[in-house]
CSV table of C-alpha atoms in Angstrom, one decimal:
chain,number,residue,atom,x,y,z
A,1,UNK,CA,5.0,14.5,10.8
A,2,UNK,CA,6.1,11.4,9.1
A,3,UNK,CA,6.1,11.9,5.3
A,4,UNK,CA,7.3,10.2,2.2
A,5,UNK,CA,7.7,12.3,-0.9
A,6,UNK,CA,8.2,10.7,-4.4
A,7,UNK,CA,9.3,12.2,-7.6
A,8,UNK,CA,8.5,12.5,-10.4
A,9,UNK,CA,4.7,12.0,-10.1
A,10,UNK,CA,4.7,10.4,-13.5
A,11,UNK,CA,7.2,9.4,-16.1
A,12,UNK,CA,7.1,8.2,-19.7
A,13,UNK,CA,10.0,6.4,-21.2
A,14,UNK,CA,10.7,4.3,-24.3
A,15,UNK,CA,11.2,0.6,-24.0
A,16,UNK,CA,14.8,-0.3,-23.4
A,17,UNK,CA,15.7,2.9,-21.7
A,18,UNK,CA,16.7,3.3,-18.1
A,19,UNK,CA,15.1,5.4,-15.5
A,20,UNK,CA,15.4,6.5,-11.8
A,21,UNK,CA,12.7,7.2,-9.4
A,22,UNK,CA,13.2,9.2,-6.2
A,23,UNK,CA,12.0,9.0,-2.7
A,24,UNK,CA,12.6,11.4,0.2
A,25,UNK,CA,11.3,10.6,3.7
A,26,UNK,CA,11.1,12.3,7.1
A,27,UNK,CA,10.0,9.2,9.0
A,28,UNK,CA,11.7,8.9,12.4
A,29,UNK,CA,12.7,6.6,13.8
A,30,UNK,CA,13.6,4.5,10.7
A,31,UNK,CA,13.7,0.8,10.4
A,32,UNK,CA,13.4,0.0,6.7
A,33,UNK,CA,12.2,1.2,3.3
A,34,UNK,CA,10.5,-0.8,0.7
A,35,UNK,CA,9.7,-0.2,-2.9
A,36,UNK,CA,6.5,-1.7,-4.2
A,37,UNK,CA,5.2,-2.1,-7.7
A,38,UNK,CA,1.5,-1.8,-8.3
A,39,UNK,CA,0.1,-2.9,-11.6
A,40,UNK,CA,-3.2,-1.4,-12.7
A,41,UNK,CA,-6.0,-3.1,-10.9
A,42,UNK,CA,-3.7,-5.1,-8.6
A,43,UNK,CA,-2.4,-4.7,-5.1
A,44,UNK,CA,1.2,-3.5,-4.4
A,45,UNK,CA,3.9,-6.1,-4.6
A,46,UNK,CA,7.2,-5.7,-2.8
A,47,UNK,CA,10.3,-5.3,-5.0
A,48,UNK,CA,13.0,-4.5,-2.5
A,49,UNK,CA,13.5,-3.9,1.2
A,50,UNK,CA,16.4,-2.0,2.7
A,51,UNK,CA,17.4,-1.4,6.3
A,52,UNK,CA,19.4,1.4,7.8
A,53,UNK,CA,22.7,-0.3,7.1
A,54,UNK,CA,22.1,-1.2,3.5
A,55,UNK,CA,23.1,1.2,0.7
A,56,UNK,CA,22.0,-0.8,-2.3
A,57,UNK,CA,20.0,-3.8,-3.2
A,58,UNK,CA,19.1,-5.4,-6.5
A,59,UNK,CA,16.2,-7.5,-7.8
A,60,UNK,CA,16.8,-8.3,-11.4
A,61,UNK,CA,16.6,-5.1,-13.4
A,62,UNK,CA,15.6,-3.1,-10.3
A,63,UNK,CA,18.2,-1.6,-8.1
A,64,UNK,CA,17.4,0.4,-5.0
A,65,UNK,CA,19.7,2.7,-3.2
A,66,UNK,CA,19.4,4.2,0.3
A,67,UNK,CA,21.2,7.1,2.0
A,68,UNK,CA,20.0,7.0,5.6
A,69,UNK,CA,21.9,10.2,6.4
A,70,UNK,CA,20.0,12.3,3.8
A,71,UNK,CA,16.9,10.2,4.1
A,72,UNK,CA,16.8,9.5,0.4
A,73,UNK,CA,16.2,6.4,-1.7
A,74,UNK,CA,16.1,5.8,-5.4
A,75,UNK,CA,14.8,3.0,-7.6
A,76,UNK,CA,16.7,2.5,-10.8
A,77,UNK,CA,15.2,0.4,-13.6
A,78,UNK,CA,17.5,-0.9,-16.3
A,79,UNK,CA,16.5,-1.8,-19.8
A,80,UNK,CA,12.9,-1.1,-19.2
A,81,UNK,CA,10.2,-3.4,-20.6
A,82,UNK,CA,6.5,-2.7,-21.4
A,83,UNK,CA,5.6,-4.8,-18.3
A,84,UNK,CA,7.4,-2.2,-16.1
A,85,UNK,CA,4.5,0.1,-16.7
A,86,UNK,CA,3.0,0.5,-13.2
A,87,UNK,CA,2.9,2.7,-10.2
A,88,UNK,CA,6.0,2.5,-7.9
A,89,UNK,CA,5.4,3.2,-4.3
A,90,UNK,CA,8.0,4.0,-1.6
A,91,UNK,CA,7.0,2.8,1.9
A,92,UNK,CA,8.8,3.5,5.1
A,93,UNK,CA,8.5,1.6,8.4
A,94,UNK,CA,9.5,3.2,11.7
A,95,UNK,CA,10.2,-0.2,13.4
A,96,UNK,CA,9.6,-1.4,16.9
A,97,UNK,CA,6.0,-2.0,18.0
A,98,UNK,CA,4.8,0.6,15.4
A,99,UNK,CA,2.8,-1.4,12.9
A,100,UNK,CA,1.9,1.6,10.7
A,101,UNK,CA,3.7,2.3,7.5
A,102,UNK,CA,4.1,5.6,5.8
A,103,UNK,CA,3.4,5.5,2.0
A,104,UNK,CA,4.4,7.8,-0.7
A,105,UNK,CA,1.9,8.7,-3.4
A,106,UNK,CA,3.8,6.7,-6.0
A,107,UNK,CA,5.4,7.4,-9.4
A,108,UNK,CA,3.4,6.3,-12.4
A,109,UNK,CA,5.7,4.9,-15.0
A,110,UNK,CA,4.6,4.3,-18.5
A,111,UNK,CA,6.9,2.4,-20.9
A,112,UNK,CA,6.1,2.9,-24.5
A,113,UNK,CA,7.2,0.7,-27.4
B,1,UNK,CA,-5.0,-19.6,0.5
B,2,UNK,CA,-1.9,-18.7,-1.5
B,3,UNK,CA,-2.6,-15.0,-1.3
B,4,UNK,CA,-4.9,-12.3,0.1
B,5,UNK,CA,-8.3,-12.6,-1.5
B,6,UNK,CA,-10.7,-9.6,-1.8
B,7,UNK,CA,-14.2,-9.5,-3.0
B,8,UNK,CA,-15.9,-8.1,-4.9
B,9,UNK,CA,-13.2,-6.8,-7.2
B,10,UNK,CA,-15.5,-4.0,-8.4
B,11,UNK,CA,-18.6,-2.5,-6.8
B,12,UNK,CA,-20.8,0.2,-8.1
B,13,UNK,CA,-23.4,1.4,-5.6
B,14,UNK,CA,-25.9,4.2,-5.3
B,15,UNK,CA,-25.3,7.0,-2.9
B,16,UNK,CA,-26.9,6.3,0.4
B,17,UNK,CA,-26.6,2.5,0.1
B,18,UNK,CA,-24.6,0.3,2.4
B,19,UNK,CA,-21.7,-1.9,1.1
B,20,UNK,CA,-19.7,-4.7,2.5
B,21,UNK,CA,-16.2,-5.5,1.3
B,22,UNK,CA,-14.6,-8.8,2.2
B,23,UNK,CA,-11.0,-9.8,2.8
B,24,UNK,CA,-9.7,-13.3,3.2
B,25,UNK,CA,-6.1,-13.1,4.5
B,26,UNK,CA,-3.3,-15.6,4.1
B,27,UNK,CA,-3.8,-18.5,6.4
B,28,UNK,CA,-1.7,-18.1,9.6
B,29,UNK,CA,-1.3,-14.3,9.2
B,30,UNK,CA,-2.5,-12.8,12.5
B,31,UNK,CA,-2.3,-9.2,11.4
B,32,UNK,CA,-4.8,-7.7,8.9
B,33,UNK,CA,-5.0,-4.2,7.6
B,34,UNK,CA,-7.4,-2.2,5.6
B,35,UNK,CA,-6.2,0.7,3.4
B,36,UNK,CA,-7.9,3.1,1.1
B,37,UNK,CA,-6.3,4.3,-2.1
B,38,UNK,CA,-7.9,7.3,-3.8
B,39,UNK,CA,-6.9,8.6,-7.2
B,40,UNK,CA,-3.5,10.3,-7.0
B,41,UNK,CA,-3.2,9.7,-3.3
B,42,UNK,CA,-1.0,7.5,-1.2
B,43,UNK,CA,-2.5,4.6,0.7
B,44,UNK,CA,-4.5,5.8,3.7
B,45,UNK,CA,-4.6,3.6,6.8
B,46,UNK,CA,-8.1,2.6,7.9
B,47,UNK,CA,-8.0,-0.1,10.5
B,48,UNK,CA,-5.8,-2.9,11.8
B,49,UNK,CA,-6.5,-6.2,13.5
B,50,UNK,CA,-3.9,-8.3,15.4
B,51,UNK,CA,-5.0,-11.6,16.8
B,52,UNK,CA,-7.6,-11.3,19.5
B,53,UNK,CA,-6.5,-7.8,20.5
B,54,UNK,CA,-8.8,-4.8,20.2
B,55,UNK,CA,-8.5,-3.4,16.6
B,56,UNK,CA,-7.0,0.0,16.0
B,57,UNK,CA,-9.8,1.9,14.3
B,58,UNK,CA,-8.0,5.3,14.4
B,59,UNK,CA,-7.9,5.6,10.6
B,60,UNK,CA,-11.6,5.2,9.9
B,61,UNK,CA,-12.7,8.5,8.4
B,62,UNK,CA,-16.2,8.5,9.9
B,63,UNK,CA,-18.7,6.5,12.0
B,64,UNK,CA,-20.2,5.3,8.7
B,65,UNK,CA,-17.2,3.0,8.4
B,66,UNK,CA,-16.8,-0.2,10.5
B,67,UNK,CA,-14.9,-3.4,10.2
B,68,UNK,CA,-14.9,-6.8,11.9
B,69,UNK,CA,-12.7,-9.8,11.8
B,70,UNK,CA,-14.4,-13.1,12.6
B,71,UNK,CA,-12.5,-16.0,14.1
B,72,UNK,CA,-9.2,-14.2,13.5
B,73,UNK,CA,-9.5,-14.8,9.8
B,74,UNK,CA,-11.9,-13.2,7.3
B,75,UNK,CA,-12.6,-9.5,7.7
B,76,UNK,CA,-15.5,-7.4,6.4
B,77,UNK,CA,-15.3,-3.6,5.9
B,78,UNK,CA,-18.8,-2.0,6.0
B,79,UNK,CA,-19.6,1.4,4.7
B,80,UNK,CA,-23.0,2.7,5.6
B,81,UNK,CA,-24.9,5.4,3.7
B,82,UNK,CA,-22.2,5.6,1.1
B,83,UNK,CA,-21.1,9.0,-0.2
B,84,UNK,CA,-19.4,9.9,-3.5
B,85,UNK,CA,-16.2,10.7,-1.7
B,86,UNK,CA,-16.1,7.1,-0.5
B,87,UNK,CA,-15.2,6.1,-4.1
B,88,UNK,CA,-11.8,4.6,-4.0
B,89,UNK,CA,-9.9,1.3,-4.1
B,90,UNK,CA,-10.0,-0.5,-0.8
B,91,UNK,CA,-7.0,-2.7,-0.2
B,92,UNK,CA,-6.6,-5.4,2.4
B,93,UNK,CA,-3.2,-6.7,3.5
B,94,UNK,CA,-2.0,-9.3,6.0
B,95,UNK,CA,1.2,-10.2,7.6
B,96,UNK,CA,2.5,-12.8,10.0
B,97,UNK,CA,2.6,-10.5,12.9
B,98,UNK,CA,2.3,-6.7,13.3
B,99,UNK,CA,5.1,-4.7,14.8
B,100,UNK,CA,7.7,-6.7,13.0
B,101,UNK,CA,8.9,-6.6,9.5
B,102,UNK,CA,7.5,-9.7,8.0
B,103,UNK,CA,6.2,-7.6,5.2
B,104,UNK,CA,2.7,-7.1,4.0
B,105,UNK,CA,0.9,-9.1,1.3
B,106,UNK,CA,-1.7,-7.1,-0.4
B,107,UNK,CA,-4.9,-8.2,-2.0
B,108,UNK,CA,-5.9,-6.9,-5.4
B,109,UNK,CA,-8.4,-4.5,-3.8
B,110,UNK,CA,-12.1,-3.7,-4.3
B,111,UNK,CA,-12.8,-0.7,-6.5
B,112,UNK,CA,-15.8,1.1,-5.1
B,113,UNK,CA,-17.7,3.6,-7.2
B,114,UNK,CA,-20.5,5.5,-5.6
B,115,UNK,CA,-22.9,7.1,-8.1
């Protein structure tokens, strides 16, 4: 069964600190992995997308890594800001004609002043 | 429009009533999806529309749920005889074409509360 597991479930950090969120998946075949940010009361917004051949990708203070061999990904947030408080969701697509995505349950990040 | 628009943003309804949730996708996006997000849970696939093809309804949790997409654009998700377990955020997303990685654009969702 295709699954995406994220850890931790929730995380509280102080403004200015760094943090790393984890994502393990069992989706097969694999085409790409996205990290989404979902602010409270909003829909998810894509932060990064990584394909099988990519190991790391950055988007400002967000850096995602992917190890397709171990089926693990991480999202590293540098110098956190209060606006980073949100749920971060890992999503995997199997590719081809399969239009369904497999979603993780998300990590709820709270950045405190 | 510039993004995916959903209405209403919030809906409180009494158990047993019917509700309609609306999604207006990005112009030109042929694929449209409905997801349900319950507290502490991942997004749950409900239904998918692609152009004029028959929709994939495999994710609808019961026959109380139905959806239609008129003219290949606006979609309506209807829940009949609502139950308390239907309380959740209902998210709509659209993409240029299903089966390819154009990425989804999500709406802000409709928060449904059944009392």
